[in-house]
PDB file of C-alpha atoms in Angstrom:
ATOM      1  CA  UNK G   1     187.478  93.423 151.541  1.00 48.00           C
ATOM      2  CA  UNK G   2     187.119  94.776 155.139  1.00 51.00           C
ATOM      3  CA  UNK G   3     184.185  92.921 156.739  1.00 50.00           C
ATOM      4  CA  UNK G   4     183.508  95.537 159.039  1.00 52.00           C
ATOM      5  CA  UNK G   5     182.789  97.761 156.470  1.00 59.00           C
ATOM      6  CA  UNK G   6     180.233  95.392 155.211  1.00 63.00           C
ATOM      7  CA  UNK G   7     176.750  96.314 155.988  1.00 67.00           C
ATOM      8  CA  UNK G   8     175.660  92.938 156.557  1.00 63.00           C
ATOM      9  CA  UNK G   9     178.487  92.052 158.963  1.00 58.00           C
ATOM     10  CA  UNK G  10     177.937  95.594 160.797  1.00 62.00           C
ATOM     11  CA  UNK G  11     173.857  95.023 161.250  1.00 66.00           C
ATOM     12  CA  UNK G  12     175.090  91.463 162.265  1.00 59.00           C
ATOM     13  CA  UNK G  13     177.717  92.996 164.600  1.00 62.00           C
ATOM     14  CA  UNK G  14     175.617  95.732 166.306  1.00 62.00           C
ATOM     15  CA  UNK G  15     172.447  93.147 166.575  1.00 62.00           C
ATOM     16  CA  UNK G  16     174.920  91.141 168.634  1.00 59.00           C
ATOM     17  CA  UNK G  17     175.993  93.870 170.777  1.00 60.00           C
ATOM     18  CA  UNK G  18     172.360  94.926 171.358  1.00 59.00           C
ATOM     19  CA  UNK G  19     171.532  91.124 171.942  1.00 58.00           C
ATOM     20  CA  UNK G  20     174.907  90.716 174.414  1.00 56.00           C
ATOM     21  CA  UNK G  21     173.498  94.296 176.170  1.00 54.00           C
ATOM     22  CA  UNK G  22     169.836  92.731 176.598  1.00 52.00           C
ATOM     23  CA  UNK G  23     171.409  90.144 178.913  1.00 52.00           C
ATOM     24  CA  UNK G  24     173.540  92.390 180.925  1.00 51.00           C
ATOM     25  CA  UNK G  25     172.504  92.729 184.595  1.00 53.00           C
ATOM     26  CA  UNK G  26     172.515  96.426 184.213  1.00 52.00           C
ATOM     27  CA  UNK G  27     169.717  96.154 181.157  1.00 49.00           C
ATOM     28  CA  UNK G  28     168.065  93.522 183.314  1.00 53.00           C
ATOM     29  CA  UNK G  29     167.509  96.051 186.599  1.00 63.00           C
ATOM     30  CA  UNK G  30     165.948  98.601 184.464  1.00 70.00           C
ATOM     31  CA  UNK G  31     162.975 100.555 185.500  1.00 71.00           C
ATOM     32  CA  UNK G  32     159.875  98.690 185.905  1.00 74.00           C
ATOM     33  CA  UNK G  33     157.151  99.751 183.180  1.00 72.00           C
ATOM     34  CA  UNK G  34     154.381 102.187 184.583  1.00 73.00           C
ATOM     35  CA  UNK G  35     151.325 100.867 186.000  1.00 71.00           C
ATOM     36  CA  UNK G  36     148.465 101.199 183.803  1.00 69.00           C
ATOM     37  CA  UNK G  37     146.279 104.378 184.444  1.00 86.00           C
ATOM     38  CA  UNK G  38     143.002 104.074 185.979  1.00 85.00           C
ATOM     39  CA  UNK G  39     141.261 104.371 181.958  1.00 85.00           C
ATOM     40  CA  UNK G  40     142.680 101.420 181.279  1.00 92.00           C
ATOM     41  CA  UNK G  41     141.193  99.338 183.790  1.00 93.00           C
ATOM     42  CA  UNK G  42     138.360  98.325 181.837  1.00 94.00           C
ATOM     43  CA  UNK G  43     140.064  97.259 178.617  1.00 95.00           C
ATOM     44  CA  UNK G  44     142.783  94.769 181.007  1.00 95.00           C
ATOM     45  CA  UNK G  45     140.122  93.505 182.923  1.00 95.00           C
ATOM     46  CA  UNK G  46     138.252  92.702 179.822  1.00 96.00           C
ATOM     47  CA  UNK G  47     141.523  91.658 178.207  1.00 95.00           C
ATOM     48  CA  UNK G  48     142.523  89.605 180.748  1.00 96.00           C
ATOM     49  CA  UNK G  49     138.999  87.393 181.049  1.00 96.00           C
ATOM     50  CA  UNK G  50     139.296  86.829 177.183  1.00 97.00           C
ATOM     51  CA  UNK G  51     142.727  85.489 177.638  1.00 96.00           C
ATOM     52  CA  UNK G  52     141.757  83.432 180.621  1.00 97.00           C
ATOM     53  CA  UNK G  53     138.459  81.756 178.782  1.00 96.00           C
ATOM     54  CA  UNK G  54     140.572  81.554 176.002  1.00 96.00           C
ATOM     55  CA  UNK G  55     143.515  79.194 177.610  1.00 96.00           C
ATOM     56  CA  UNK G  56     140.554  76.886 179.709  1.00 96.00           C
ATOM     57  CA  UNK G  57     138.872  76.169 176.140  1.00 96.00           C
ATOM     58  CA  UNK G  58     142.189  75.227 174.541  1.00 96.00           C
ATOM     59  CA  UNK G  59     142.757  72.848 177.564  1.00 96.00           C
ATOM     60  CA  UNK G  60     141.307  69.890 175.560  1.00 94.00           C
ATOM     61  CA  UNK G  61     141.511  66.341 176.777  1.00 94.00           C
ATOM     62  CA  UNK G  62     143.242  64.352 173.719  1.00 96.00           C
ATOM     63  CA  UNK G  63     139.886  62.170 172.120  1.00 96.00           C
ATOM     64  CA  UNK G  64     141.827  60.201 169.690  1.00 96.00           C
ATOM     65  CA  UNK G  65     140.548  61.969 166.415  1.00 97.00           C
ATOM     66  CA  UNK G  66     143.441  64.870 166.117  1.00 97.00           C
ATOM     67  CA  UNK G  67     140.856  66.565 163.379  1.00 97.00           C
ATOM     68  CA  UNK G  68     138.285  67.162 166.057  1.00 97.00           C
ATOM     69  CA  UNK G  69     140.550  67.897 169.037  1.00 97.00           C
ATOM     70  CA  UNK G  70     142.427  70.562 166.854  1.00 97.00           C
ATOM     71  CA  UNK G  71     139.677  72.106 166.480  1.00 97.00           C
ATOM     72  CA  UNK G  72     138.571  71.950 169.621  1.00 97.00           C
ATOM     73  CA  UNK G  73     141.462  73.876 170.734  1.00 97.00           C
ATOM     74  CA  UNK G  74     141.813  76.445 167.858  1.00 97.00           C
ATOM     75  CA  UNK G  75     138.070  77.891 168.183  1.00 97.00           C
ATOM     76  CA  UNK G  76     138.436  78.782 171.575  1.00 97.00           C
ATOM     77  CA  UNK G  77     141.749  80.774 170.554  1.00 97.00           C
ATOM     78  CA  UNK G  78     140.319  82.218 167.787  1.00 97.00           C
ATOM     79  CA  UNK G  79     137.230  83.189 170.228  1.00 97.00           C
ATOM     80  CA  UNK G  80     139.962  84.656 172.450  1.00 97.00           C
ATOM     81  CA  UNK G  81     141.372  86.658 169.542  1.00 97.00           C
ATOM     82  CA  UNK G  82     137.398  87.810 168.853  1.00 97.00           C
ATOM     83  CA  UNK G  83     137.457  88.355 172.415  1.00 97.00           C
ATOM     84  CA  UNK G  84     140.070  90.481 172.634  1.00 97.00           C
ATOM     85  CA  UNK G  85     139.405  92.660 169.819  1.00 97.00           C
ATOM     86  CA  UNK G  86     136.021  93.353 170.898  1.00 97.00           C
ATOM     87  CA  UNK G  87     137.629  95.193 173.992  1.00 96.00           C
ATOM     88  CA  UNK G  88     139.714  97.206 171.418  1.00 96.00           C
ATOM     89  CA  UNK G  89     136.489  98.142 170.183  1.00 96.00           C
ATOM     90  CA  UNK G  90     134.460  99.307 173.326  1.00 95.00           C
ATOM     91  CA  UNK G  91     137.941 100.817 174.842  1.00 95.00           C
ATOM     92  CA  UNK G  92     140.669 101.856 172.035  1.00 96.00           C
ATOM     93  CA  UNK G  93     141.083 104.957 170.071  1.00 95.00           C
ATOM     94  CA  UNK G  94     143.009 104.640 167.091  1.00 97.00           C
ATOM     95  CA  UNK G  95     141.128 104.449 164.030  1.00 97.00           C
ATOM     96  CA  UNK G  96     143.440 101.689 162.198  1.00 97.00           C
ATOM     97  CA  UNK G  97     143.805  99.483 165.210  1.00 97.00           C
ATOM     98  CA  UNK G  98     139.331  99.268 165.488  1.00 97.00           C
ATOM     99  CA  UNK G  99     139.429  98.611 161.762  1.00 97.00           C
ATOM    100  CA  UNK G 100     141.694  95.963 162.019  1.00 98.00           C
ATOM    101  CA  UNK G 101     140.001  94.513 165.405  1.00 97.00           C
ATOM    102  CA  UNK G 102     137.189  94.470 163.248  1.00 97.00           C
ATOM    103  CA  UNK G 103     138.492  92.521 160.614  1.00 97.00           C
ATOM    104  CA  UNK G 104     139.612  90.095 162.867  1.00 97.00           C
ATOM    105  CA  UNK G 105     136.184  89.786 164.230  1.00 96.00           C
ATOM    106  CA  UNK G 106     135.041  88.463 160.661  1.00 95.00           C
ATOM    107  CA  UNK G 107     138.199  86.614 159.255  1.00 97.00           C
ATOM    108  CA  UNK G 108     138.276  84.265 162.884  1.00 97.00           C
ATOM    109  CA  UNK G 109     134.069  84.064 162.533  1.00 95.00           C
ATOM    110  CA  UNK G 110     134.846  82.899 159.305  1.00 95.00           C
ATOM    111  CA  UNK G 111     137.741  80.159 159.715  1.00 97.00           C
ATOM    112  CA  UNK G 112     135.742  78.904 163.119  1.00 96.00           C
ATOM    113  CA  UNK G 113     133.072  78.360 161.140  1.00 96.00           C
ATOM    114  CA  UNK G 114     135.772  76.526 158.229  1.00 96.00           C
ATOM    115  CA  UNK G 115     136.665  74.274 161.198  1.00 97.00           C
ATOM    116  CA  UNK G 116     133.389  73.154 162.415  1.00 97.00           C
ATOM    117  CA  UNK G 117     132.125  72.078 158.755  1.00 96.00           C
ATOM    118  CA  UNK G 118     135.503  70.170 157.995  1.00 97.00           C
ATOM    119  CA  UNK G 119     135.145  67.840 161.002  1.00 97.00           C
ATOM    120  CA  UNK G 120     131.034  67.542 160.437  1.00 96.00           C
ATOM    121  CA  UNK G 121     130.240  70.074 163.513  1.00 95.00           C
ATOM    122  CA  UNK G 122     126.848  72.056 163.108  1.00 92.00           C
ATOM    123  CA  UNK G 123     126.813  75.681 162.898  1.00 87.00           C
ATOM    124  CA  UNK G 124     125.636  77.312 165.439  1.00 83.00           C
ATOM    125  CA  UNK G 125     122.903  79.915 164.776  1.00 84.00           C
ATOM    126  CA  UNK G 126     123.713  83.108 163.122  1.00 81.00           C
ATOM    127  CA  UNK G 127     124.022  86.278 164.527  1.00 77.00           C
ATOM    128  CA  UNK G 128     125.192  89.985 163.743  1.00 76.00           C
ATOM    129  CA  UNK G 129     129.019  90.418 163.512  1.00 67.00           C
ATOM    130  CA  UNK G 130     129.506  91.732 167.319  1.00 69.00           C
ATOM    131  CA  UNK G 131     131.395  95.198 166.285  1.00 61.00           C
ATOM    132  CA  UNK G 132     129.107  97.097 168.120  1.00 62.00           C
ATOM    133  CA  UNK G 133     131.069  98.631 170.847  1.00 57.00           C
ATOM    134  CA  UNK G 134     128.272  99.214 172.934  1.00 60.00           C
ATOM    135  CA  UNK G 135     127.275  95.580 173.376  1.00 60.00           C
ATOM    136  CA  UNK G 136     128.750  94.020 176.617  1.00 61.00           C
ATOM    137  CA  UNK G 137     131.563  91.681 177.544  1.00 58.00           C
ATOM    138  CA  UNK G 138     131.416  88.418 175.596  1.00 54.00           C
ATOM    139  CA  UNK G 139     129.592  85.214 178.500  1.00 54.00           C
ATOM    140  CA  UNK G 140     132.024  83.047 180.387  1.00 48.00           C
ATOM    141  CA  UNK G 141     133.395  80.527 178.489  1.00 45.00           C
ATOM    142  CA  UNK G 142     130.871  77.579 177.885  1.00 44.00           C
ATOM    143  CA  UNK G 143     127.966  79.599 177.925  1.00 40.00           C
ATOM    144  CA  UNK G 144     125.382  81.108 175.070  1.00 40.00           C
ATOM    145  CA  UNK G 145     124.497  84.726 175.245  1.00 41.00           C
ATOM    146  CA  UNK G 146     120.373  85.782 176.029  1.00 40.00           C
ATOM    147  CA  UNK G 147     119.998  86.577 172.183  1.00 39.00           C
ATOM    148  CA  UNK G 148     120.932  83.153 170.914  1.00 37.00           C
ATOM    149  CA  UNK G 149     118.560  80.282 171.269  1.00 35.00           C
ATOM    150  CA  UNK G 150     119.388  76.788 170.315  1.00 33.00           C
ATOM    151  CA  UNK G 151     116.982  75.016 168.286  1.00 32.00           C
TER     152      UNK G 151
END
């Protein structure tokens, strides 16, 4: 059998070609990508403040207990991912990407919610799903928003 003719060996062969051209100096120089237009601002700023709230929460000082410091360093990444697909909502267009940021919303409500119960946590009070894109930018990291009290 001729193994180049083999379509496994030839998908193999050009994925190492493509992988050998990726490291090439000449790939390497290309053009930088564009700078974002001046619409996009908004969404990267807001992007970019989820991200960095989102890497100080995970920065978790080891108590012992790995239950309680996992999850002290998975709901502030699945805030982040909340986070971040609340700025699809107030700035992105397409249809499936805002349904999707909104199921995100719920499903990483939901399995923060999973985490606090399995290590004994209290829930904190509840509050409308925040798809509305009208509301504003989720509070710095560590705070509560005006419309939640604590009791």
């Amino acid at each position: 059998m001729d193994c180049v003719r083999h379509p496994f060996v030839r998908r193999l062969a050009v994925a190492a070609t493509l992988a050998a051209g990726a490291a090439s100096p000449v790939v390497a120089q290309a053009a930088p990508p564009p700078a974002p237009r001046a619409a996009e601002a908004p969404f990267l700023a807001e992007n970019d403040a989820a991200m960095t709230r989102m890497m100080a929460g995970m920065a978790v000082h080891p108590t012992g207990d790995v239950d309680r410091d996992f999850v002290a360093m998975m709901v502030p990444h699945h805030q982040g991912a909340i986070d971040m697909a609340l700025a699809v909502l107030r700035h992105g267009h397409n249809e499936t990407l805002r349904r999707l940021a909104q199921e995100i919303i719920v499903t990483q409500q939901q399995e923060i919610a999973a985490m606090r119960l399995a290590v004994g946590e209290p829930l904190p009070p509840s509050i409308p799903s925040p798809t509305d894109p009208r509301q504003p930018p989720p509070p710095a990291h560590g705070t509560m928003p005006s419309n939640m009290k604590m009791q």
